Amino acid sequence: MATPPTESTDDTGFDEQALYRVVRSAVEDAILGVLGTLLLLAIAAFFLWLGGAMLVSAAEAGLTLNLGYGIVFLAFGLYLGAATLDLVPPLREWL
C-alpha cells in the first residue's frame, strides 16, 4: 500500500496530501466502475445465452412456453447490455 507524501505544502501553497486523497479516490472509483461494468456485462451475456438456449430448445421441441421465456430473457439480456454501455437510456429515465 502506498503511503501519502510527507510534505503537505510548498512555497506556492500547494497541498500534496489533499491532491493525493483526491487522486486516490478517483482511481478507486474508476476501478470499481470498471468492475461493475464488467459484472453487468457478464450478467447480460448470461441472459443472452439463456434466452438463446431456450429459443433453440423451444424450436426443437415445439414448446410455446419456452419460446416466450426465451424471448423475454433474450430481450432482457440485450437491454441490460445496451443500458450498461449507455447505448439506450436506463429504465429509471423512462419512468
mmCIF file of N, CA, C and O in Angstrom:
data_model
loop_
_atom_site.group_PDB
_atom_site.id
_atom_site.type_symbol
_atom_site.label_atom_id
_atom_site.label_comp_id
_atom_site.label_asym_id
_atom_site.label_seq_id
_atom_site.Cartn_x
_atom_site.Cartn_y
_atom_site.Cartn_z
ATOM 1 N N MET A 1 0.850 -1.165 0.000
ATOM 2 C CA MET A 1 0.000 0.000 0.000
ATOM 3 C C MET A 1 0.893 1.224 0.000
ATOM 4 O O MET A 1 1.828 1.342 0.772
ATOM 5 N N ALA A 2 0.581 2.145 -0.865
ATOM 6 C CA ALA A 2 1.380 3.354 -0.989
ATOM 7 C C ALA A 2 1.091 4.295 0.175
ATOM 8 O O ALA A 2 -0.004 4.345 0.700
ATOM 9 N N THR A 3 2.115 5.016 0.568
ATOM 10 C CA THR A 3 1.937 5.996 1.643
ATOM 11 C C THR A 3 1.844 7.379 1.040
ATOM 12 O O THR A 3 2.472 7.668 0.020
ATOM 13 N N PRO A 4 1.044 8.249 1.631
ATOM 14 C CA PRO A 4 0.922 9.608 1.083
ATOM 15 C C PRO A 4 2.216 10.373 1.266
ATOM 16 O O PRO A 4 3.042 10.058 2.128
ATOM 17 N N PRO A 5 2.422 11.395 0.455
ATOM 18 C CA PRO A 5 3.630 12.204 0.598
ATOM 19 C C PRO A 5 3.687 12.842 1.984
ATOM 20 O O PRO A 5 2.668 13.137 2.590
ATOM 21 N N THR A 6 4.913 13.062 2.470
ATOM 22 C CA THR A 6 5.066 13.602 3.818
ATOM 23 C C THR A 6 4.957 15.122 3.842
ATOM 24 O O THR A 6 4.530 15.685 4.829
ATOM 25 N N GLU A 7 5.339 15.791 2.778
ATOM 26 C CA GLU A 7 5.248 17.245 2.743
ATOM 27 C C GLU A 7 3.814 17.649 2.428
ATOM 28 O O GLU A 7 3.213 17.164 1.484
ATOM 29 N N SER A 8 3.260 18.567 3.210
ATOM 30 C CA SER A 8 1.871 18.937 2.981
ATOM 31 C C SER A 8 1.746 20.164 2.084
ATOM 32 O O SER A 8 0.834 20.259 1.300
ATOM 33 N N THR A 9 2.617 21.121 2.211
ATOM 34 C CA THR A 9 2.549 22.303 1.354
ATOM 35 C C THR A 9 3.955 22.716 0.958
ATOM 36 O O THR A 9 4.931 22.386 1.614
ATOM 37 N N ASP A 10 4.031 23.456 -0.134
ATOM 38 C CA ASP A 10 5.311 24.049 -0.515
ATOM 39 C C ASP A 10 5.141 25.568 -0.514
ATOM 40 O O ASP A 10 4.190 26.092 0.032
ATOM 41 N N ASP A 11 6.053 26.286 -1.138
ATOM 42 C CA ASP A 11 6.020 27.748 -1.104
ATOM 43 C C ASP A 11 4.794 28.329 -1.814
ATOM 44 O O ASP A 11 4.354 29.430 -1.493
ATOM 45 N N THR A 12 4.222 27.599 -2.767
ATOM 46 C CA THR A 12 3.077 28.125 -3.513
ATOM 47 C C THR A 12 1.752 27.847 -2.815
ATOM 48 O O THR A 12 0.713 28.274 -3.297
ATOM 49 N N GLY A 13 1.752 27.121 -1.714
ATOM 50 C CA GLY A 13 0.523 26.786 -1.016
ATOM 51 C C GLY A 13 -0.159 25.551 -1.576
ATOM 52 O O GLY A 13 -1.306 25.288 -1.279
ATOM 53 N N PHE A 14 0.556 24.788 -2.384
ATOM 54 C CA PHE A 14 0.010 23.582 -2.994
ATOM 55 C C PHE A 14 -0.026 22.466 -1.960
ATOM 56 O O PHE A 14 0.990 22.134 -1.364
ATOM 57 N N ASP A 15 -1.178 21.886 -1.748
ATOM 58 C CA ASP A 15 -1.347 20.848 -0.733
ATOM 59 C C ASP A 15 -1.256 19.469 -1.395
ATOM 60 O O ASP A 15 -2.200 19.007 -2.031
ATOM 61 N N GLU A 16 -0.119 18.801 -1.228
ATOM 62 C CA GLU A 16 0.105 17.498 -1.858
ATOM 63 C C GLU A 16 -0.757 16.412 -1.236
ATOM 64 O O GLU A 16 -1.192 15.501 -1.922
ATOM 65 N N GLN A 17 -1.000 16.480 0.051
ATOM 66 C CA GLN A 17 -1.825 15.458 0.703
ATOM 67 C C GLN A 17 -3.270 15.520 0.218
ATOM 68 O O GLN A 17 -3.905 14.482 0.023
ATOM 69 N N ALA A 18 -3.779 16.712 0.021
ATOM 70 C CA ALA A 18 -5.144 16.839 -0.496
ATOM 71 C C ALA A 18 -5.222 16.284 -1.914
ATOM 72 O O ALA A 18 -6.182 15.588 -2.266
ATOM 73 N N LEU A 19 -4.222 16.579 -2.734
ATOM 74 C CA LEU A 19 -4.176 16.053 -4.093
ATOM 75 C C LEU A 19 -4.081 14.531 -4.075
ATOM 76 O O LEU A 19 -4.755 13.851 -4.849
ATOM 77 N N TYR A 20 -3.278 13.985 -3.180
ATOM 78 C CA TYR A 20 -3.142 12.537 -3.062
ATOM 79 C C TYR A 20 -4.486 11.901 -2.737
ATOM 80 O O TYR A 20 -4.872 10.900 -3.329
ATOM 81 N N ARG A 21 -5.235 12.481 -1.790
ATOM 82 C CA ARG A 21 -6.536 11.931 -1.404
ATOM 83 C C ARG A 21 -7.522 11.983 -2.572
ATOM 84 O O ARG A 21 -8.275 11.038 -2.801
ATOM 85 N N VAL A 22 -7.502 13.068 -3.319
ATOM 86 C CA VAL A 22 -8.417 13.208 -4.447
ATOM 87 C C VAL A 22 -8.079 12.202 -5.548
ATOM 88 O O VAL A 22 -8.966 11.530 -6.091
ATOM 89 N N VAL A 23 -6.807 12.073 -5.873
ATOM 90 C CA VAL A 23 -6.386 11.145 -6.923
ATOM 91 C C VAL A 23 -6.654 9.710 -6.500
ATOM 92 O O VAL A 23 -7.145 8.901 -7.295
ATOM 93 N N ARG A 24 -6.375 9.375 -5.253
ATOM 94 C CA ARG A 24 -6.632 8.012 -4.762
ATOM 95 C C ARG A 24 -8.116 7.679 -4.835
ATOM 96 O O ARG A 24 -8.511 6.603 -5.269
ATOM 97 N N SER A 25 -8.963 8.618 -4.446
ATOM 98 C CA SER A 25 -10.404 8.405 -4.500
ATOM 99 C C SER A 25 -10.887 8.260 -5.941
ATOM 100 O O SER A 25 -11.736 7.417 -6.238
ATOM 101 N N ALA A 26 -10.334 9.053 -6.838
ATOM 102 C CA ALA A 26 -10.728 8.979 -8.245
ATOM 103 C C ALA A 26 -10.322 7.647 -8.866
ATOM 104 O O ALA A 26 -11.098 7.036 -9.617
ATOM 105 N N VAL A 27 -9.130 7.176 -8.558
ATOM 106 C CA VAL A 27 -8.670 5.899 -9.100
ATOM 107 C C VAL A 27 -9.502 4.757 -8.527
ATOM 108 O O VAL A 27 -9.894 3.831 -9.251
ATOM 109 N N GLU A 28 -9.809 4.828 -7.251
ATOM 110 C CA GLU A 28 -10.632 3.800 -6.615
ATOM 111 C C GLU A 28 -12.022 3.753 -7.263
ATOM 112 O O GLU A 28 -12.542 2.674 -7.567
ATOM 113 N N ASP A 29 -12.625 4.911 -7.493
ATOM 114 C CA ASP A 29 -13.930 4.967 -8.148
ATOM 115 C C ASP A 29 -13.865 4.420 -9.564
ATOM 116 O O ASP A 29 -14.795 3.740 -10.019
ATOM 117 N N ALA A 30 -12.795 4.712 -10.278
ATOM 118 C CA ALA A 30 -12.655 4.225 -11.651
ATOM 119 C C ALA A 30 -12.535 2.707 -11.686
ATOM 120 O O ALA A 30 -13.155 2.051 -12.530
ATOM 121 N N ILE A 31 -11.763 2.148 -10.779
ATOM 122 C CA ILE A 31 -11.602 0.691 -10.732
ATOM 123 C C ILE A 31 -12.924 0.023 -10.394
ATOM 124 O O ILE A 31 -13.314 -0.976 -11.012
ATOM 125 N N LEU A 32 -13.654 0.558 -9.419
ATOM 126 C CA LEU A 32 -14.956 -0.005 -9.072
ATOM 127 C C LEU A 32 -15.953 0.134 -10.214
ATOM 128 O O LEU A 32 -16.777 -0.755 -10.441
ATOM 129 N N GLY A 33 -15.866 1.233 -10.960
ATOM 130 C CA GLY A 33 -16.730 1.409 -12.121
ATOM 131 C C GLY A 33 -16.468 0.372 -13.198
ATOM 132 O O GLY A 33 -17.400 -0.173 -13.796
ATOM 133 N N VAL A 34 -15.202 0.086 -13.440
ATOM 134 C CA VAL A 34 -14.846 -0.927 -14.440
ATOM 135 C C VAL A 34 -15.320 -2.299 -13.997
ATOM 136 O O VAL A 34 -15.897 -3.058 -14.790
ATOM 137 N N LEU A 35 -15.108 -2.639 -12.736
ATOM 138 C CA LEU A 35 -15.552 -3.944 -12.240
ATOM 139 C C LEU A 35 -17.072 -4.075 -12.294
ATOM 140 O O LEU A 35 -17.600 -5.130 -12.659
ATOM 141 N N GLY A 36 -17.783 -3.013 -11.965
ATOM 142 C CA GLY A 36 -19.237 -3.043 -12.041
ATOM 143 C C GLY A 36 -19.729 -3.217 -13.465
ATOM 144 O O GLY A 36 -20.676 -3.967 -13.722
ATOM 145 N N THR A 37 -19.096 -2.524 -14.404
ATOM 146 C CA THR A 37 -19.470 -2.652 -15.810
ATOM 147 C C THR A 37 -19.223 -4.061 -16.321
ATOM 148 O O THR A 37 -20.068 -4.644 -17.004
ATOM 149 N N LEU A 38 -18.080 -4.632 -15.967
ATOM 150 C CA LEU A 38 -17.780 -6.000 -16.398
ATOM 151 C C LEU A 38 -18.759 -7.002 -15.799
ATOM 152 O O LEU A 38 -19.190 -7.950 -16.476
ATOM 153 N N LEU A 39 -19.138 -6.802 -14.547
ATOM 154 C CA LEU A 39 -20.098 -7.690 -13.910
ATOM 155 C C LEU A 39 -21.463 -7.595 -14.592
ATOM 156 O O LEU A 39 -22.094 -8.622 -14.872
ATOM 157 N N LEU A 40 -21.917 -6.391 -14.871
ATOM 158 C CA LEU A 40 -23.204 -6.231 -15.558
ATOM 159 C C LEU A 40 -23.172 -6.820 -16.967
ATOM 160 O O LEU A 40 -24.154 -7.414 -17.423
ATOM 161 N N LEU A 41 -22.055 -6.677 -17.661
ATOM 162 C CA LEU A 41 -21.948 -7.270 -18.996
ATOM 163 C C LEU A 41 -21.934 -8.796 -18.929
ATOM 164 O O LEU A 41 -22.482 -9.463 -19.812
ATOM 165 N N ALA A 42 -21.324 -9.349 -17.886
ATOM 166 C CA ALA A 42 -21.337 -10.806 -17.714
ATOM 167 C C ALA A 42 -22.757 -11.301 -17.430
ATOM 168 O O ALA A 42 -23.178 -12.336 -17.962
ATOM 169 N N ILE A 43 -23.508 -10.562 -16.626
ATOM 170 C CA ILE A 43 -24.894 -10.941 -16.349
ATOM 171 C C ILE A 43 -25.733 -10.837 -17.623
ATOM 172 O O ILE A 43 -26.560 -11.700 -17.909
ATOM 173 N N ALA A 44 -25.509 -9.783 -18.410
ATOM 174 C CA ALA A 44 -26.223 -9.638 -19.680
ATOM 175 C C ALA A 44 -25.887 -10.778 -20.634
ATOM 176 O O ALA A 44 -26.783 -11.320 -21.301
ATOM 177 N N ALA A 45 -24.631 -11.176 -20.691
ATOM 178 C CA ALA A 45 -24.228 -12.293 -21.548
ATOM 179 C C ALA A 45 -24.883 -13.591 -21.095
ATOM 180 O O ALA A 45 -25.295 -14.416 -21.924
ATOM 181 N N PHE A 46 -25.009 -13.788 -19.780
ATOM 182 C CA PHE A 46 -25.678 -14.976 -19.269
ATOM 183 C C PHE A 46 -27.140 -15.011 -19.715
ATOM 184 O O PHE A 46 -27.653 -16.048 -20.159
ATOM 185 N N PHE A 47 -27.842 -13.869 -19.612
ATOM 186 C CA PHE A 47 -29.242 -13.834 -20.030
ATOM 187 C C PHE A 47 -29.372 -14.016 -21.536
ATOM 188 O O PHE A 47 -30.337 -14.636 -22.008
ATOM 189 N N LEU A 48 -28.433 -13.488 -22.307
ATOM 190 C CA LEU A 48 -28.442 -13.728 -23.749
ATOM 191 C C LEU A 48 -28.269 -15.208 -24.054
ATOM 192 O O LEU A 48 -28.972 -15.769 -24.905
ATOM 193 N N TRP A 49 -27.334 -15.836 -23.377
ATOM 194 C CA TRP A 49 -27.103 -17.267 -23.584
ATOM 195 C C TRP A 49 -28.327 -18.071 -23.171
ATOM 196 O O TRP A 49 -28.754 -18.985 -23.891
ATOM 197 N N LEU A 50 -28.901 -17.746 -22.016
ATOM 198 C CA LEU A 50 -30.073 -18.466 -21.515
ATOM 199 C C LEU A 50 -31.250 -18.295 -22.467
ATOM 200 O O LEU A 50 -31.942 -19.276 -22.793
ATOM 201 N N GLY A 51 -31.495 -17.076 -22.913
ATOM 202 C CA GLY A 51 -32.587 -16.840 -23.852
ATOM 203 C C GLY A 51 -32.379 -17.560 -25.170
ATOM 204 O O GLY A 51 -33.320 -18.148 -25.718
ATOM 205 N N GLY A 52 -31.154 -17.523 -25.679
ATOM 206 C CA GLY A 52 -30.861 -18.231 -26.922
ATOM 207 C C GLY A 52 -31.024 -19.734 -26.781
ATOM 208 O O GLY A 52 -31.576 -20.394 -27.673
ATOM 209 N N ALA A 53 -30.579 -20.287 -25.671
ATOM 210 C CA ALA A 53 -30.721 -21.721 -25.436
ATOM 211 C C ALA A 53 -32.196 -22.107 -25.323
ATOM 212 O O ALA A 53 -32.611 -23.168 -25.835
ATOM 213 N N MET A 54 -32.973 -21.276 -24.676
ATOM 214 C CA MET A 54 -34.398 -21.575 -24.558
ATOM 215 C C MET A 54 -35.097 -21.468 -25.910
ATOM 216 O O MET A 54 -36.009 -22.262 -26.207
ATOM 217 N N LEU A 55 -34.684 -20.510 -26.735
ATOM 218 C CA LEU A 55 -35.273 -20.403 -28.073
ATOM 219 C C LEU A 55 -34.943 -21.618 -28.928
ATOM 220 O O LEU A 55 -35.803 -22.144 -29.642
ATOM 221 N N VAL A 56 -33.705 -22.080 -28.850
ATOM 222 C CA VAL A 56 -33.303 -23.251 -29.633
ATOM 223 C C VAL A 56 -34.046 -24.495 -29.155
ATOM 224 O O VAL A 56 -34.544 -25.287 -29.956
ATOM 225 N N SER A 57 -34.148 -24.669 -27.833
ATOM 226 C CA SER A 57 -34.850 -25.850 -27.317
ATOM 227 C C SER A 57 -36.339 -25.778 -27.625
ATOM 228 O O SER A 57 -36.978 -26.800 -27.866
ATOM 229 N N ALA A 58 -36.910 -24.576 -27.622
ATOM 230 C CA ALA A 58 -38.327 -24.432 -27.948
ATOM 231 C C ALA A 58 -38.576 -24.721 -29.421
ATOM 232 O O ALA A 58 -39.605 -25.296 -29.780
ATOM 233 N N ALA A 59 -37.633 -24.338 -30.268
ATOM 234 C CA ALA A 59 -37.792 -24.599 -31.695
ATOM 235 C C ALA A 59 -37.702 -26.095 -31.989
ATOM 236 O O ALA A 59 -38.418 -26.609 -32.852
ATOM 237 N N GLU A 60 -36.845 -26.792 -31.267
ATOM 238 C CA GLU A 60 -36.692 -28.230 -31.491
ATOM 239 C C GLU A 60 -37.880 -29.008 -30.941
ATOM 240 O O GLU A 60 -38.350 -29.953 -31.556
ATOM 241 N N ALA A 61 -38.369 -28.632 -29.758
ATOM 242 C CA ALA A 61 -39.426 -29.394 -29.097
ATOM 243 C C ALA A 61 -40.817 -28.835 -29.372
ATOM 244 O O ALA A 61 -41.812 -29.487 -29.072
ATOM 245 N N GLY A 62 -40.902 -27.623 -29.899
ATOM 246 C CA GLY A 62 -42.194 -27.020 -30.187
ATOM 247 C C GLY A 62 -42.923 -26.544 -28.942
ATOM 248 O O GLY A 62 -44.146 -26.557 -28.905
ATOM 249 N N LEU A 63 -42.197 -26.119 -27.908
ATOM 250 C CA LEU A 63 -42.809 -25.660 -26.664
ATOM 251 C C LEU A 63 -43.034 -24.151 -26.724
ATOM 252 O O LEU A 63 -42.093 -23.363 -26.865
ATOM 253 N N THR A 64 -44.278 -23.755 -26.599
ATOM 254 C CA THR A 64 -44.616 -22.333 -26.682
ATOM 255 C C THR A 64 -44.147 -21.571 -25.453
ATOM 256 O O THR A 64 -43.703 -20.427 -25.555
ATOM 257 N N LEU A 65 -44.258 -22.179 -24.276
ATOM 258 C CA LEU A 65 -43.849 -21.503 -23.044
ATOM 259 C C LEU A 65 -42.352 -21.199 -23.048
ATOM 260 O O LEU A 65 -41.935 -20.094 -22.679
ATOM 261 N N ASN A 66 -41.536 -22.159 -23.482
ATOM 262 C CA ASN A 66 -40.093 -21.918 -23.573
ATOM 263 C C ASN A 66 -39.773 -20.839 -24.598
ATOM 264 O O ASN A 66 -38.825 -20.074 -24.421
ATOM 265 N N LEU A 67 -40.560 -20.782 -25.646
ATOM 266 C CA LEU A 67 -40.355 -19.752 -26.658
ATOM 267 C C LEU A 67 -40.597 -18.369 -26.054
ATOM 268 O O LEU A 67 -39.808 -17.444 -26.261
ATOM 269 N N GLY A 68 -41.655 -18.230 -25.279
ATOM 270 C CA GLY A 68 -41.948 -16.948 -24.635
ATOM 271 C C GLY A 68 -40.882 -16.550 -23.636
ATOM 272 O O GLY A 68 -40.427 -15.395 -23.628
ATOM 273 N N TYR A 69 -40.487 -17.482 -22.773
ATOM 274 C CA TYR A 69 -39.435 -17.180 -21.803
ATOM 275 C C TYR A 69 -38.104 -16.880 -22.497
ATOM 276 O O TYR A 69 -37.347 -16.020 -22.059
ATOM 277 N N GLY A 70 -37.817 -17.590 -23.559
ATOM 278 C CA GLY A 70 -36.577 -17.342 -24.298
ATOM 279 C C GLY A 70 -36.532 -15.938 -24.873
ATOM 280 O O GLY A 70 -35.507 -15.263 -24.809
ATOM 281 N N ILE A 71 -37.661 -15.495 -25.421
ATOM 282 C CA ILE A 71 -37.723 -14.140 -25.975
ATOM 283 C C ILE A 71 -37.556 -13.103 -24.873
ATOM 284 O O ILE A 71 -36.841 -12.107 -25.035
ATOM 285 N N VAL A 72 -38.200 -13.333 -23.719
ATOM 286 C CA VAL A 72 -38.091 -12.390 -22.596
ATOM 287 C C VAL A 72 -36.651 -12.318 -22.093
ATOM 288 O O VAL A 72 -36.106 -11.226 -21.886
ATOM 289 N N PHE A 73 -36.010 -13.462 -21.881
ATOM 290 C CA PHE A 73 -34.627 -13.473 -21.395
ATOM 291 C C PHE A 73 -33.670 -12.859 -22.411
ATOM 292 O O PHE A 73 -32.751 -12.129 -22.045
ATOM 293 N N LEU A 74 -33.898 -13.156 -23.679
ATOM 294 C CA LEU A 74 -33.046 -12.586 -24.724
ATOM 295 C C LEU A 74 -33.204 -11.063 -24.787
ATOM 296 O O LEU A 74 -32.215 -10.333 -24.862
ATOM 297 N N ALA A 75 -34.434 -10.581 -24.710
ATOM 298 C CA ALA A 75 -34.673 -9.136 -24.738
ATOM 299 C C ALA A 75 -34.077 -8.462 -23.505
ATOM 300 O O ALA A 75 -33.481 -7.384 -23.606
ATOM 301 N N PHE A 76 -34.215 -9.098 -22.335
ATOM 302 C CA PHE A 76 -33.640 -8.515 -21.121
ATOM 303 C C PHE A 76 -32.124 -8.476 -21.199
ATOM 304 O O PHE A 76 -31.499 -7.485 -20.803
ATOM 305 N N GLY A 77 -31.498 -9.521 -21.703
ATOM 306 C CA GLY A 77 -30.046 -9.535 -21.852
ATOM 307 C C GLY A 77 -29.568 -8.464 -22.816
ATOM 308 O O GLY A 77 -28.569 -7.786 -22.551
ATOM 309 N N LEU A 78 -30.286 -8.285 -23.918
ATOM 310 C CA LEU A 78 -29.917 -7.233 -24.867
ATOM 311 C C LEU A 78 -30.076 -5.853 -24.246
ATOM 312 O O LEU A 78 -29.214 -4.987 -24.395
ATOM 313 N N TYR A 79 -31.191 -5.647 -23.525
ATOM 314 C CA TYR A 79 -31.398 -4.339 -22.900
ATOM 315 C C TYR A 79 -30.349 -4.066 -21.823
ATOM 316 O O TYR A 79 -29.818 -2.962 -21.741
ATOM 317 N N LEU A 80 -30.073 -5.060 -20.972
ATOM 318 C CA LEU A 80 -29.102 -4.865 -19.895
ATOM 319 C C LEU A 80 -27.719 -4.534 -20.451
ATOM 320 O O LEU A 80 -27.038 -3.628 -19.957
ATOM 321 N N GLY A 81 -27.301 -5.236 -21.482
ATOM 322 C CA GLY A 81 -26.009 -4.937 -22.098
ATOM 323 C C GLY A 81 -25.980 -3.565 -22.733
ATOM 324 O O GLY A 81 -25.010 -2.817 -22.584
ATOM 325 N N ALA A 82 -27.057 -3.194 -23.430
ATOM 326 C CA ALA A 82 -27.102 -1.891 -24.083
ATOM 327 C C ALA A 82 -27.170 -0.765 -23.053
ATOM 328 O O ALA A 82 -26.528 0.274 -23.223
ATOM 329 N N ALA A 83 -27.918 -0.950 -21.978
ATOM 330 C CA ALA A 83 -28.006 0.076 -20.934
ATOM 331 C C ALA A 83 -26.681 0.205 -20.193
ATOM 332 O O ALA A 83 -26.292 1.308 -19.793
ATOM 333 N N THR A 84 -25.986 -0.896 -20.003
ATOM 334 C CA THR A 84 -24.687 -0.852 -19.334
ATOM 335 C C THR A 84 -23.672 -0.062 -20.148
ATOM 336 O O THR A 84 -22.872 0.693 -19.598
ATOM 337 N N LEU A 85 -23.730 -0.198 -21.455
ATOM 338 C CA LEU A 85 -22.797 0.511 -22.335
ATOM 339 C C LEU A 85 -23.322 1.885 -22.759
ATOM 340 O O LEU A 85 -22.749 2.518 -23.643
ATOM 341 N N ASP A 86 -24.408 2.343 -22.149
ATOM 342 C CA ASP A 86 -25.023 3.645 -22.428
ATOM 343 C C ASP A 86 -25.461 3.785 -23.881
ATOM 344 O O ASP A 86 -25.402 4.875 -24.457
ATOM 345 N N LEU A 87 -25.904 2.702 -24.482
ATOM 346 C CA LEU A 87 -26.439 2.765 -25.835
ATOM 347 C C LEU A 87 -27.920 3.134 -25.818
ATOM 348 O O LEU A 87 -28.429 3.699 -26.788
ATOM 349 N N VAL A 88 -28.614 2.778 -24.746
ATOM 350 C CA VAL A 88 -30.012 3.156 -24.527
ATOM 351 C C VAL A 88 -30.103 3.745 -23.126
ATOM 352 O O VAL A 88 -29.279 3.444 -22.263
ATOM 353 N N PRO A 89 -31.103 4.599 -22.869
ATOM 354 C CA PRO A 89 -31.216 5.168 -21.527
ATOM 355 C C PRO A 89 -31.643 4.112 -20.513
ATOM 356 O O PRO A 89 -32.366 3.179 -20.860
ATOM 357 N N PRO A 90 -31.208 4.267 -19.261
ATOM 358 C CA PRO A 90 -31.621 3.318 -18.221
ATOM 359 C C PRO A 90 -33.131 3.404 -17.994
ATOM 360 O O PRO A 90 -33.785 4.404 -18.309
ATOM 361 N N LEU A 91 -33.693 2.383 -17.413
ATOM 362 C CA LEU A 91 -35.117 2.283 -17.183
ATOM 363 C C LEU A 91 -35.618 3.411 -16.269
ATOM 364 O O LEU A 91 -36.731 3.900 -16.452
ATOM 365 N N ARG A 92 -34.811 3.859 -15.324
ATOM 366 C CA ARG A 92 -35.246 4.914 -14.410
ATOM 367 C C ARG A 92 -35.494 6.244 -15.129
ATOM 368 O O ARG A 92 -36.228 7.077 -14.648
ATOM 369 N N GLU A 93 -34.891 6.443 -16.297
ATOM 370 C CA GLU A 93 -35.136 7.656 -17.076
ATOM 371 C C GLU A 93 -36.398 7.543 -17.926
ATOM 372 O O GLU A 93 -36.903 8.546 -18.411
ATOM 373 N N TRP A 94 -36.902 6.342 -18.135
ATOM 374 C CA TRP A 94 -38.096 6.151 -18.919
ATOM 375 C C TRP A 94 -39.362 6.418 -18.105
ATOM 376 O O TRP A 94 -40.387 6.748 -18.641
ATOM 377 N N LEU A 95 -39.273 6.203 -16.810
ATOM 378 C CA LEU A 95 -40.468 6.334 -15.955
ATOM 379 C C LEU A 95 -40.577 7.701 -15.351
ATOM 380 O O LEU A 95 -39.780 8.441 -15.106
#
